[in-house]
């Protein structure tokens, strides 16, 4: 896999990051919750109240519907490429789930919200995420 630098759009990337930050801030302001996707999904399967289920489902629906709405409005195709399939996909998904359970959160919770709150635990978690990401890419390119 290579990066298509000619297609890199820093303005849209910046605006997308601003929207993610705004969403995290609004969720904290109105629900008092961290925008960690693993926690949001996990809360759907816990003992949360129906009001808790409502905002969690709305968040997930928006995460799925947002790109579809963008595609309809702009007529621009959403280009994606699967980087894993078959057993590799399921093993990777299991390891991501295991990591979020062990790390008490995912990249969105620790990286976006935790670092913004100056959480030492989140800083350590993000350093571990990034270290393992760099190692995975290095090993993947070597193999």
mmCIF file of N, CA and C in Angstrom:
data_model
loop_
_atom_site.group_PDB
_atom_site.id
_atom_site.type_symbol
_atom_site.label_atom_id
_atom_site.label_comp_id
_atom_site.label_asym_id
_atom_site.label_seq_id
_atom_site.Cartn_x
_atom_site.Cartn_y
_atom_site.Cartn_z
ATOM 1 N N UNK A 1 0.844 -1.168 0.000
ATOM 2 C CA UNK A 1 0.000 0.000 0.000
ATOM 3 C C UNK A 1 0.897 1.240 0.000
ATOM 4 N N UNK A 2 0.540 2.221 -0.817
ATOM 5 C CA UNK A 2 1.294 3.463 -0.876
ATOM 6 C C UNK A 2 0.354 4.641 -0.644
ATOM 7 N N UNK A 3 0.933 5.747 -0.273
ATOM 8 C CA UNK A 3 0.156 6.963 -0.047
ATOM 9 C C UNK A 3 0.115 7.755 -1.351
ATOM 10 N N UNK A 4 -1.053 8.139 -1.774
ATOM 11 C CA UNK A 4 -1.216 8.941 -2.980
ATOM 12 C C UNK A 4 -1.062 10.410 -2.605
ATOM 13 N N UNK A 5 0.180 10.890 -2.550
ATOM 14 C CA UNK A 5 0.449 12.253 -2.112
ATOM 15 C C UNK A 5 -0.208 13.274 -3.021
ATOM 16 N N UNK A 6 -0.377 12.940 -4.308
ATOM 17 C CA UNK A 6 -1.011 13.876 -5.238
ATOM 18 C C UNK A 6 -2.481 14.101 -4.877
ATOM 19 N N UNK A 7 -3.086 13.139 -4.190
ATOM 20 C CA UNK A 7 -4.493 13.238 -3.809
ATOM 21 C C UNK A 7 -4.687 13.784 -2.400
ATOM 22 N N UNK A 8 -3.588 14.074 -1.704
ATOM 23 C CA UNK A 8 -3.679 14.559 -0.329
ATOM 24 C C UNK A 8 -4.318 15.941 -0.313
ATOM 25 N N UNK A 9 -5.320 16.102 0.504
ATOM 26 C CA UNK A 9 -6.043 17.374 0.576
ATOM 27 C C UNK A 9 -5.989 17.893 2.013
ATOM 28 N N UNK A 10 -4.994 18.722 2.322
ATOM 29 C CA UNK A 10 -4.835 19.171 3.708
ATOM 30 C C UNK A 10 -6.003 20.004 4.220
ATOM 31 N N UNK A 11 -6.663 20.745 3.357
ATOM 32 C CA UNK A 11 -7.771 21.583 3.827
ATOM 33 C C UNK A 11 -8.931 20.714 4.290
ATOM 34 N N UNK A 12 -9.310 19.716 3.490
ATOM 35 C CA UNK A 12 -10.416 18.853 3.913
ATOM 36 C C UNK A 12 -10.019 18.013 5.124
ATOM 37 N N UNK A 13 -8.747 17.619 5.211
ATOM 38 C CA UNK A 13 -8.288 16.880 6.384
ATOM 39 C C UNK A 13 -8.385 17.755 7.630
ATOM 40 N N UNK A 14 -7.985 19.007 7.507
ATOM 41 C CA UNK A 14 -8.073 19.943 8.629
ATOM 42 C C UNK A 14 -9.525 20.161 9.050
ATOM 43 N N UNK A 15 -10.390 20.384 8.054
ATOM 44 C CA UNK A 15 -11.803 20.601 8.370
ATOM 45 C C UNK A 15 -12.430 19.360 8.997
ATOM 46 N N UNK A 16 -12.066 18.181 8.507
ATOM 47 C CA UNK A 16 -12.564 16.943 9.103
ATOM 48 C C UNK A 16 -12.119 16.800 10.547
ATOM 49 N N UNK A 17 -10.857 17.138 10.827
ATOM 50 C CA UNK A 17 -10.368 17.106 12.203
ATOM 51 C C UNK A 17 -11.105 18.085 13.097
ATOM 52 N N UNK A 18 -11.406 19.264 12.548
ATOM 53 C CA UNK A 18 -12.178 20.259 13.314
ATOM 54 C C UNK A 18 -13.573 19.735 13.628
ATOM 55 N N UNK A 19 -14.202 19.065 12.674
ATOM 56 C CA UNK A 19 -15.537 18.504 12.913
ATOM 57 C C UNK A 19 -15.504 17.397 13.965
ATOM 58 N N UNK A 20 -14.458 16.576 13.937
ATOM 59 C CA UNK A 20 -14.319 15.528 14.954
ATOM 60 C C UNK A 20 -14.150 16.170 16.331
ATOM 61 N N UNK A 21 -13.314 17.195 16.417
ATOM 62 C CA UNK A 21 -13.131 17.895 17.687
ATOM 63 C C UNK A 21 -14.406 18.552 18.178
ATOM 64 N N UNK A 22 -15.157 19.145 17.253
ATOM 65 C CA UNK A 22 -16.437 19.769 17.610
ATOM 66 C C UNK A 22 -17.418 18.712 18.122
ATOM 67 N N UNK A 23 -17.475 17.576 17.441
ATOM 68 C CA UNK A 23 -18.371 16.499 17.885
ATOM 69 C C UNK A 23 -17.988 16.003 19.279
ATOM 70 N N UNK A 24 -16.685 15.862 19.521
ATOM 71 C CA UNK A 24 -16.225 15.423 20.842
ATOM 72 C C UNK A 24 -16.606 16.439 21.914
ATOM 73 N N UNK A 25 -16.440 17.720 21.595
ATOM 74 C CA UNK A 25 -16.780 18.772 22.552
ATOM 75 C C UNK A 25 -18.286 18.797 22.831
ATOM 76 N N UNK A 26 -19.103 18.682 21.779
ATOM 77 C CA UNK A 26 -20.555 18.708 21.968
ATOM 78 C C UNK A 26 -21.045 17.504 22.762
ATOM 79 N N UNK A 27 -20.463 16.334 22.516
ATOM 80 C CA UNK A 27 -20.862 15.151 23.284
ATOM 81 C C UNK A 27 -20.509 15.328 24.757
ATOM 82 N N UNK A 28 -19.354 15.913 25.023
ATOM 83 C CA UNK A 28 -18.962 16.159 26.415
ATOM 84 C C UNK A 28 -19.874 17.208 27.050
ATOM 85 N N UNK A 29 -20.202 18.256 26.304
ATOM 86 C CA UNK A 29 -21.043 19.330 26.851
ATOM 87 C C UNK A 29 -22.463 18.854 27.148
ATOM 88 N N UNK A 30 -23.055 18.118 26.210
ATOM 89 C CA UNK A 30 -24.470 17.789 26.337
ATOM 90 C C UNK A 30 -24.744 16.438 26.984
ATOM 91 N N UNK A 31 -23.802 15.514 26.913
ATOM 92 C CA UNK A 31 -24.019 14.198 27.521
ATOM 93 C C UNK A 31 -23.042 13.908 28.648
ATOM 94 N N UNK A 32 -21.995 14.718 28.768
ATOM 95 C CA UNK A 32 -20.991 14.474 29.797
ATOM 96 C C UNK A 32 -20.205 13.202 29.530
ATOM 97 N N UNK A 33 -20.065 12.857 28.255
ATOM 98 C CA UNK A 33 -19.420 11.598 27.865
ATOM 99 C C UNK A 33 -18.206 11.841 26.981
ATOM 100 N N UNK A 34 -17.258 10.932 27.067
ATOM 101 C CA UNK A 34 -16.077 10.929 26.207
ATOM 102 C C UNK A 34 -16.455 10.288 24.874
ATOM 103 N N UNK A 35 -15.972 10.859 23.778
ATOM 104 C CA UNK A 35 -16.283 10.317 22.464
ATOM 105 C C UNK A 35 -15.297 9.190 22.117
ATOM 106 N N UNK A 36 -15.372 8.106 22.853
ATOM 107 C CA UNK A 36 -14.596 6.907 22.568
ATOM 108 C C UNK A 36 -15.520 5.877 21.941
ATOM 109 N N UNK A 37 -15.233 5.509 20.723
ATOM 110 C CA UNK A 37 -16.154 4.646 19.985
ATOM 111 C C UNK A 37 -16.300 3.274 20.639
ATOM 112 N N UNK A 38 -15.215 2.710 21.167
ATOM 113 C CA UNK A 38 -15.347 1.394 21.800
ATOM 114 C C UNK A 38 -16.260 1.462 23.019
ATOM 115 N N UNK A 39 -16.185 2.560 23.770
ATOM 116 C CA UNK A 39 -17.071 2.732 24.919
ATOM 117 C C UNK A 39 -18.516 2.971 24.503
ATOM 118 N N UNK A 40 -18.696 3.703 23.407
ATOM 119 C CA UNK A 40 -20.048 3.959 22.915
ATOM 120 C C UNK A 40 -20.693 2.653 22.460
ATOM 121 N N UNK A 41 -19.960 1.862 21.708
ATOM 122 C CA UNK A 41 -20.497 0.567 21.250
ATOM 123 C C UNK A 41 -20.680 -0.367 22.439
ATOM 124 N N UNK A 42 -19.688 -0.420 23.314
ATOM 125 C CA UNK A 42 -19.779 -1.298 24.486
ATOM 126 C C UNK A 42 -20.968 -0.968 25.362
ATOM 127 N N UNK A 43 -21.323 0.323 25.463
ATOM 128 C CA UNK A 43 -22.461 0.740 26.271
ATOM 129 C C UNK A 43 -23.790 0.236 25.727
ATOM 130 N N UNK A 44 -23.834 -0.070 24.444
ATOM 131 C CA UNK A 44 -25.070 -0.616 23.871
ATOM 132 C C UNK A 44 -25.353 -2.019 24.377
ATOM 133 N N UNK A 45 -24.314 -2.722 24.785
ATOM 134 C CA UNK A 45 -24.469 -4.106 25.221
ATOM 135 C C UNK A 45 -24.418 -4.247 26.735
ATOM 136 N N UNK A 46 -24.328 -3.130 27.437
ATOM 137 C CA UNK A 46 -24.279 -3.156 28.897
ATOM 138 C C UNK A 46 -25.647 -2.944 29.507
ATOM 139 N N UNK A 47 -25.652 -2.419 30.699
ATOM 140 C CA UNK A 47 -26.901 -2.206 31.435
ATOM 141 C C UNK A 47 -27.341 -0.746 31.371
ATOM 142 N N UNK A 48 -26.993 -0.074 30.294
ATOM 143 C CA UNK A 48 -27.338 1.345 30.162
ATOM 144 C C UNK A 48 -28.842 1.517 29.989
ATOM 145 N N UNK A 49 -29.323 2.690 30.387
ATOM 146 C CA UNK A 49 -30.750 3.007 30.269
ATOM 147 C C UNK A 49 -31.125 3.232 28.810
ATOM 148 N N UNK A 50 -32.425 3.341 28.559
ATOM 149 C CA UNK A 50 -32.875 3.569 27.187
ATOM 150 C C UNK A 50 -32.419 4.938 26.686
ATOM 151 N N UNK A 51 -32.323 5.923 27.569
ATOM 152 C CA UNK A 51 -31.809 7.230 27.164
ATOM 153 C C UNK A 51 -30.344 7.120 26.736
ATOM 154 N N UNK A 52 -29.597 6.297 27.444
ATOM 155 C CA UNK A 52 -28.195 6.051 27.067
ATOM 156 C C UNK A 52 -28.122 5.361 25.714
ATOM 157 N N UNK A 53 -29.000 4.401 25.492
ATOM 158 C CA UNK A 53 -29.005 3.698 24.206
ATOM 159 C C UNK A 53 -29.341 4.650 23.074
ATOM 160 N N UNK A 54 -30.225 5.616 23.328
ATOM 161 C CA UNK A 54 -30.661 6.547 22.292
ATOM 162 C C UNK A 54 -29.527 7.363 21.708
ATOM 163 N N UNK A 55 -28.744 8.029 22.558
ATOM 164 C CA UNK A 55 -27.667 8.853 22.021
ATOM 165 C C UNK A 55 -26.565 8.011 21.430
ATOM 166 N N UNK A 56 -26.339 6.813 21.990
ATOM 167 C CA UNK A 56 -25.305 5.928 21.438
ATOM 168 C C UNK A 56 -25.684 5.464 20.029
ATOM 169 N N UNK A 57 -26.938 5.068 19.856
ATOM 170 C CA UNK A 57 -27.396 4.656 18.527
ATOM 171 C C UNK A 57 -27.367 5.831 17.550
ATOM 172 N N UNK A 58 -27.754 7.017 18.010
ATOM 173 C CA UNK A 58 -27.723 8.205 17.152
ATOM 174 C C UNK A 58 -26.289 8.508 16.711
ATOM 175 N N UNK A 59 -25.342 8.380 17.619
ATOM 176 C CA UNK A 59 -23.939 8.617 17.283
ATOM 177 C C UNK A 59 -23.470 7.645 16.212
ATOM 178 N N UNK A 60 -23.744 6.360 16.416
ATOM 179 C CA UNK A 60 -23.306 5.347 15.453
ATOM 180 C C UNK A 60 -24.012 5.497 14.112
ATOM 181 N N UNK A 61 -25.292 5.820 14.153
ATOM 182 C CA UNK A 61 -26.029 6.055 12.910
ATOM 183 C C UNK A 61 -25.422 7.240 12.161
ATOM 184 N N UNK A 62 -25.088 8.293 12.868
ATOM 185 C CA UNK A 62 -24.457 9.449 12.236
ATOM 186 C C UNK A 62 -23.095 9.120 11.649
ATOM 187 N N UNK A 63 -22.337 8.251 12.321
ATOM 188 C CA UNK A 63 -21.026 7.853 11.816
ATOM 189 C C UNK A 63 -21.139 7.077 10.504
ATOM 190 N N UNK A 64 -22.224 6.327 10.357
ATOM 191 C CA UNK A 64 -22.445 5.566 9.123
ATOM 192 C C UNK A 64 -23.120 6.439 8.065
ATOM 193 N N UNK A 65 -24.110 7.224 8.470
ATOM 194 C CA UNK A 65 -24.883 8.029 7.519
ATOM 195 C C UNK A 65 -24.109 9.243 7.015
ATOM 196 N N UNK A 66 -23.202 9.784 7.814
ATOM 197 C CA UNK A 66 -22.458 10.978 7.425
ATOM 198 C C UNK A 66 -21.727 10.843 6.098
ATOM 199 N N UNK A 67 -20.905 9.824 5.928
ATOM 200 C CA UNK A 67 -20.217 9.676 4.637
ATOM 201 C C UNK A 67 -21.181 9.435 3.472
ATOM 202 N N UNK A 68 -22.256 8.727 3.732
ATOM 203 C CA UNK A 68 -23.242 8.489 2.668
ATOM 204 C C UNK A 68 -23.894 9.801 2.262
ATOM 205 N N UNK A 69 -24.259 10.626 3.252
ATOM 206 C CA UNK A 69 -24.847 11.930 2.951
ATOM 207 C C UNK A 69 -23.852 12.808 2.194
ATOM 208 N N UNK A 70 -22.595 12.780 2.580
ATOM 209 C CA UNK A 70 -21.561 13.558 1.902
ATOM 210 C C UNK A 70 -21.459 13.139 0.432
ATOM 211 N N UNK A 71 -21.498 11.838 0.215
ATOM 212 C CA UNK A 71 -21.415 11.329 -1.154
ATOM 213 C C UNK A 71 -22.620 11.776 -1.984
ATOM 214 N N UNK A 72 -23.805 11.747 -1.404
ATOM 215 C CA UNK A 72 -25.015 12.168 -2.118
ATOM 216 C C UNK A 72 -24.962 13.664 -2.418
ATOM 217 N N UNK A 73 -24.541 14.471 -1.456
ATOM 218 C CA UNK A 73 -24.526 15.929 -1.627
ATOM 219 C C UNK A 73 -23.462 16.371 -2.630
ATOM 220 N N UNK A 74 -22.262 15.812 -2.521
ATOM 221 C CA UNK A 74 -21.149 16.271 -3.359
ATOM 222 C C UNK A 74 -21.013 15.495 -4.659
ATOM 223 N N UNK A 75 -21.690 14.377 -4.757
ATOM 224 C CA UNK A 75 -21.568 13.488 -5.928
ATOM 225 C C UNK A 75 -20.156 12.943 -6.089
ATOM 226 N N UNK A 76 -19.354 13.059 -5.049
ATOM 227 C CA UNK A 76 -17.984 12.546 -5.068
ATOM 228 C C UNK A 76 -17.979 11.134 -4.506
ATOM 229 N N UNK A 77 -17.391 10.189 -5.216
ATOM 230 C CA UNK A 77 -17.366 8.821 -4.696
ATOM 231 C C UNK A 77 -16.460 8.708 -3.471
ATOM 232 N N UNK A 78 -16.832 7.838 -2.579
ATOM 233 C CA UNK A 78 -15.992 7.540 -1.425
ATOM 234 C C UNK A 78 -15.144 6.346 -1.824
ATOM 235 N N UNK A 79 -13.864 6.591 -1.961
ATOM 236 C CA UNK A 79 -12.950 5.551 -2.425
ATOM 237 C C UNK A 79 -12.315 4.896 -1.205
ATOM 238 N N UNK A 80 -12.419 3.604 -1.132
ATOM 239 C CA UNK A 80 -11.803 2.874 -0.026
ATOM 240 C C UNK A 80 -11.213 1.587 -0.569
ATOM 241 N N UNK A 81 -10.279 1.050 0.171
ATOM 242 C CA UNK A 81 -9.606 -0.169 -0.236
ATOM 243 C C UNK A 81 -9.451 -1.058 0.992
ATOM 244 N N UNK A 82 -9.964 -2.256 0.897
ATOM 245 C CA UNK A 82 -9.812 -3.203 2.003
ATOM 246 C C UNK A 82 -8.334 -3.578 2.122
ATOM 247 N N UNK A 83 -7.823 -3.548 3.327
ATOM 248 C CA UNK A 83 -6.419 -3.890 3.532
ATOM 249 C C UNK A 83 -6.252 -5.273 4.147
ATOM 250 N N UNK A 84 -7.373 -5.921 4.442
ATOM 251 C CA UNK A 84 -7.326 -7.285 4.983
ATOM 252 C C UNK A 84 -8.604 -8.003 4.579
ATOM 253 N N UNK A 85 -8.508 -9.303 4.479
ATOM 254 C CA UNK A 85 -9.689 -10.100 4.169
ATOM 255 C C UNK A 85 -9.515 -11.487 4.781
ATOM 256 N N UNK A 86 -10.609 -12.230 4.805
ATOM 257 C CA UNK A 86 -10.570 -13.603 5.322
ATOM 258 C C UNK A 86 -10.123 -13.656 6.764
ATOM 259 N N UNK A 87 -9.344 -14.666 7.109
ATOM 260 C CA UNK A 87 -8.905 -14.851 8.499
ATOM 261 C C UNK A 87 -8.093 -13.667 9.032
ATOM 262 N N UNK A 88 -7.310 -13.035 8.165
ATOM 263 C CA UNK A 88 -6.508 -11.899 8.597
ATOM 264 C C UNK A 88 -7.399 -10.773 9.135
ATOM 265 N N UNK A 89 -8.527 -10.539 8.481
ATOM 266 C CA UNK A 89 -9.461 -9.507 8.917
ATOM 267 C C UNK A 89 -10.012 -9.823 10.306
ATOM 268 N N UNK A 90 -10.428 -11.068 10.527
ATOM 269 C CA UNK A 90 -11.027 -11.443 11.809
ATOM 270 C C UNK A 90 -9.998 -11.464 12.933
ATOM 271 N N UNK A 91 -8.794 -11.878 12.636
ATOM 272 C CA UNK A 91 -7.732 -11.853 13.647
ATOM 273 C C UNK A 91 -7.422 -10.405 14.031
ATOM 274 N N UNK A 92 -7.325 -9.535 13.026
ATOM 275 C CA UNK A 92 -7.052 -8.122 13.296
ATOM 276 C C UNK A 92 -8.175 -7.499 14.117
ATOM 277 N N UNK A 93 -9.429 -7.800 13.760
ATOM 278 C CA UNK A 93 -10.569 -7.252 14.501
ATOM 279 C C UNK A 93 -10.549 -7.726 15.951
ATOM 280 N N UNK A 94 -10.231 -8.995 16.163
ATOM 281 C CA UNK A 94 -10.140 -9.526 17.520
ATOM 282 C C UNK A 94 -9.048 -8.807 18.312
ATOM 283 N N UNK A 95 -7.884 -8.606 17.676
ATOM 284 C CA UNK A 95 -6.776 -7.951 18.370
ATOM 285 C C UNK A 95 -7.099 -6.497 18.699
ATOM 286 N N UNK A 96 -7.807 -5.808 17.812
ATOM 287 C CA UNK A 96 -8.217 -4.429 18.101
ATOM 288 C C UNK A 96 -9.169 -4.417 19.302
ATOM 289 N N UNK A 97 -10.145 -5.310 19.303
ATOM 290 C CA UNK A 97 -11.077 -5.400 20.431
ATOM 291 C C UNK A 97 -10.369 -5.728 21.731
ATOM 292 N N UNK A 98 -9.433 -6.660 21.667
ATOM 293 C CA UNK A 98 -8.654 -7.026 22.851
ATOM 294 C C UNK A 98 -7.845 -5.828 23.349
ATOM 295 N N UNK A 99 -7.242 -5.097 22.409
ATOM 296 C CA UNK A 99 -6.452 -3.922 22.788
ATOM 297 C C UNK A 99 -7.289 -2.841 23.448
ATOM 298 N N UNK A 100 -8.502 -2.626 22.940
ATOM 299 C CA UNK A 100 -9.348 -1.600 23.561
ATOM 300 C C UNK A 100 -9.798 -2.033 24.947
ATOM 301 N N UNK A 101 -9.975 -3.330 25.145
ATOM 302 C CA UNK A 101 -10.360 -3.817 26.472
ATOM 303 C C UNK A 101 -9.190 -3.682 27.451
ATOM 304 N N UNK A 102 -8.002 -4.074 27.021
ATOM 305 C CA UNK A 102 -6.822 -3.993 27.893
ATOM 306 C C UNK A 102 -6.445 -2.533 28.157
ATOM 307 N N UNK A 103 -6.540 -1.697 27.116
ATOM 308 C CA UNK A 103 -6.144 -0.292 27.234
ATOM 309 C C UNK A 103 -7.224 0.617 27.787
ATOM 310 N N UNK A 104 -8.358 0.040 28.159
ATOM 311 C CA UNK A 104 -9.488 0.814 28.694
ATOM 312 C C UNK A 104 -9.910 1.942 27.762
ATOM 313 N N UNK A 105 -9.941 1.641 26.467
ATOM 314 C CA UNK A 105 -10.386 2.635 25.497
ATOM 315 C C UNK A 105 -9.693 2.463 24.172
ATOM 316 N N UNK A 106 -10.159 3.227 23.208
ATOM 317 C CA UNK A 106 -9.634 3.124 21.853
ATOM 318 C C UNK A 106 -8.932 4.414 21.452
ATOM 319 N N UNK A 107 -8.483 4.468 20.215
ATOM 320 C CA UNK A 107 -7.737 5.636 19.751
ATOM 321 C C UNK A 107 -8.578 6.902 19.802
ATOM 322 N N UNK A 108 -9.872 6.803 19.542
ATOM 323 C CA UNK A 108 -10.699 8.009 19.584
ATOM 324 C C UNK A 108 -10.856 8.528 21.011
ATOM 325 N N UNK A 109 -11.067 7.640 21.952
ATOM 326 C CA UNK A 109 -11.219 8.070 23.343
ATOM 327 C C UNK A 109 -9.932 8.620 23.922
ATOM 328 N N UNK A 110 -8.837 7.884 23.734
ATOM 329 C CA UNK A 110 -7.554 8.332 24.293
ATOM 330 C C UNK A 110 -6.921 9.432 23.455
ATOM 331 N N UNK A 111 -6.896 9.234 22.131
ATOM 332 C CA UNK A 111 -6.175 10.159 21.256
ATOM 333 C C UNK A 111 -6.850 11.496 21.083
ATOM 334 N N UNK A 112 -8.154 11.499 20.938
ATOM 335 C CA UNK A 112 -8.857 12.764 20.711
ATOM 336 C C UNK A 112 -9.252 13.400 22.033
ATOM 337 N N UNK A 113 -9.954 12.654 22.847
ATOM 338 C CA UNK A 113 -10.504 13.237 24.078
ATOM 339 C C UNK A 113 -9.517 13.205 25.240
ATOM 340 N N UNK A 114 -8.827 12.096 25.401
ATOM 341 C CA UNK A 114 -7.909 11.974 26.534
ATOM 342 C C UNK A 114 -6.756 12.954 26.472
ATOM 343 N N UNK A 115 -6.153 13.090 25.291
ATOM 344 C CA UNK A 115 -5.049 14.043 25.161
ATOM 345 C C UNK A 115 -5.529 15.477 25.337
ATOM 346 N N UNK A 116 -6.740 15.775 24.864
ATOM 347 C CA UNK A 116 -7.288 17.122 25.033
ATOM 348 C C UNK A 116 -7.520 17.447 26.510
ATOM 349 N N UNK A 117 -7.740 16.415 27.330
ATOM 350 C CA UNK A 117 -7.944 16.623 28.772
ATOM 351 C C UNK A 117 -6.636 16.484 29.552
ATOM 352 N N UNK A 118 -5.509 16.344 28.824
ATOM 353 C CA UNK A 118 -4.185 16.185 29.423
ATOM 354 C C UNK A 118 -4.107 14.967 30.341
ATOM 355 N N UNK A 119 -4.747 13.878 29.931
ATOM 356 C CA UNK A 119 -4.745 12.662 30.730
ATOM 357 C C UNK A 119 -3.417 11.912 30.550
ATOM 358 N N UNK A 120 -2.659 11.695 31.637
ATOM 359 C CA UNK A 120 -1.401 10.942 31.523
ATOM 360 C C UNK A 120 -1.631 9.526 31.003
ATOM 361 N N UNK A 121 -2.727 8.887 31.442
ATOM 362 C CA UNK A 121 -3.046 7.534 30.991
ATOM 363 C C UNK A 121 -3.270 7.508 29.483
ATOM 364 N N UNK A 122 -3.950 8.530 28.972
ATOM 365 C CA UNK A 122 -4.188 8.600 27.538
ATOM 366 C C UNK A 122 -2.899 8.848 26.766
ATOM 367 N N UNK A 123 -2.005 9.654 27.327
ATOM 368 C CA UNK A 123 -0.724 9.892 26.666
ATOM 369 C C UNK A 123 0.053 8.585 26.524
ATOM 370 N N UNK A 124 0.094 7.797 27.584
ATOM 371 C CA UNK A 124 0.782 6.502 27.538
ATOM 372 C C UNK A 124 0.094 5.584 26.528
ATOM 373 N N UNK A 125 -1.238 5.571 26.519
ATOM 374 C CA UNK A 125 -1.977 4.728 25.584
ATOM 375 C C UNK A 125 -1.695 5.124 24.141
ATOM 376 N N UNK A 126 -1.701 6.426 23.847
ATOM 377 C CA UNK A 126 -1.440 6.895 22.474
ATOM 378 C C UNK A 126 -0.010 6.567 22.070
ATOM 379 N N UNK A 127 0.931 6.700 22.982
ATOM 380 C CA UNK A 127 2.313 6.332 22.672
ATOM 381 C C UNK A 127 2.406 4.840 22.347
ATOM 382 N N UNK A 128 1.661 4.022 23.079
ATOM 383 C CA UNK A 128 1.649 2.584 22.786
ATOM 384 C C UNK A 128 0.986 2.307 21.441
ATOM 385 N N UNK A 129 -0.125 3.000 21.137
ATOM 386 C CA UNK A 129 -0.794 2.830 19.839
ATOM 387 C C UNK A 129 0.167 3.156 18.704
ATOM 388 N N UNK A 130 0.806 4.311 18.811
ATOM 389 C CA UNK A 130 1.667 4.768 17.726
ATOM 390 C C UNK A 130 2.901 3.882 17.569
ATOM 391 N N UNK A 131 3.467 3.447 18.683
ATOM 392 C CA UNK A 131 4.624 2.560 18.619
ATOM 393 C C UNK A 131 4.254 1.247 17.939
ATOM 394 N N UNK A 132 3.124 0.687 18.323
ATOM 395 C CA UNK A 132 2.716 -0.578 17.705
ATOM 396 C C UNK A 132 2.319 -0.377 16.244
ATOM 397 N N UNK A 133 1.764 0.791 15.905
ATOM 398 C CA UNK A 133 1.422 1.062 14.502
ATOM 399 C C UNK A 133 2.677 1.147 13.643
ATOM 400 N N UNK A 134 3.695 1.863 14.127
ATOM 401 C CA UNK A 134 4.947 1.977 13.382
ATOM 402 C C UNK A 134 5.603 0.606 13.248
ATOM 403 N N UNK A 135 5.605 -0.178 14.322
ATOM 404 C CA UNK A 135 6.201 -1.512 14.261
ATOM 405 C C UNK A 135 5.441 -2.410 13.291
ATOM 406 N N UNK A 136 4.110 -2.319 13.304
ATOM 407 C CA UNK A 136 3.306 -3.147 12.401
ATOM 408 C C UNK A 136 3.587 -2.806 10.942
ATOM 409 N N UNK A 137 3.667 -1.518 10.627
ATOM 410 C CA UNK A 137 3.963 -1.112 9.252
ATOM 411 C C UNK A 137 5.367 -1.555 8.858
ATOM 412 N N UNK A 138 6.324 -1.390 9.767
ATOM 413 C CA UNK A 138 7.698 -1.784 9.466
ATOM 414 C C UNK A 138 7.785 -3.291 9.219
ATOM 415 N N UNK A 139 7.141 -4.071 10.044
ATOM 416 C CA UNK A 139 7.148 -5.525 9.876
ATOM 417 C C UNK A 139 6.388 -5.903 8.604
ATOM 418 N N UNK A 140 5.249 -5.254 8.374
ATOM 419 C CA UNK A 140 4.471 -5.555 7.172
ATOM 420 C C UNK A 140 5.215 -5.245 5.895
ATOM 421 N N UNK A 141 6.006 -4.180 5.894
ATOM 422 C CA UNK A 141 6.805 -3.831 4.712
ATOM 423 C C UNK A 141 8.002 -4.746 4.549
ATOM 424 N N UNK A 142 8.454 -5.311 5.647
ATOM 425 C CA UNK A 142 9.621 -6.208 5.605
ATOM 426 C C UNK A 142 9.222 -7.584 5.081
ATOM 427 N N UNK A 143 8.022 -8.020 5.422
ATOM 428 C CA UNK A 143 7.584 -9.385 5.052
ATOM 429 C C UNK A 143 7.260 -9.461 3.604
#
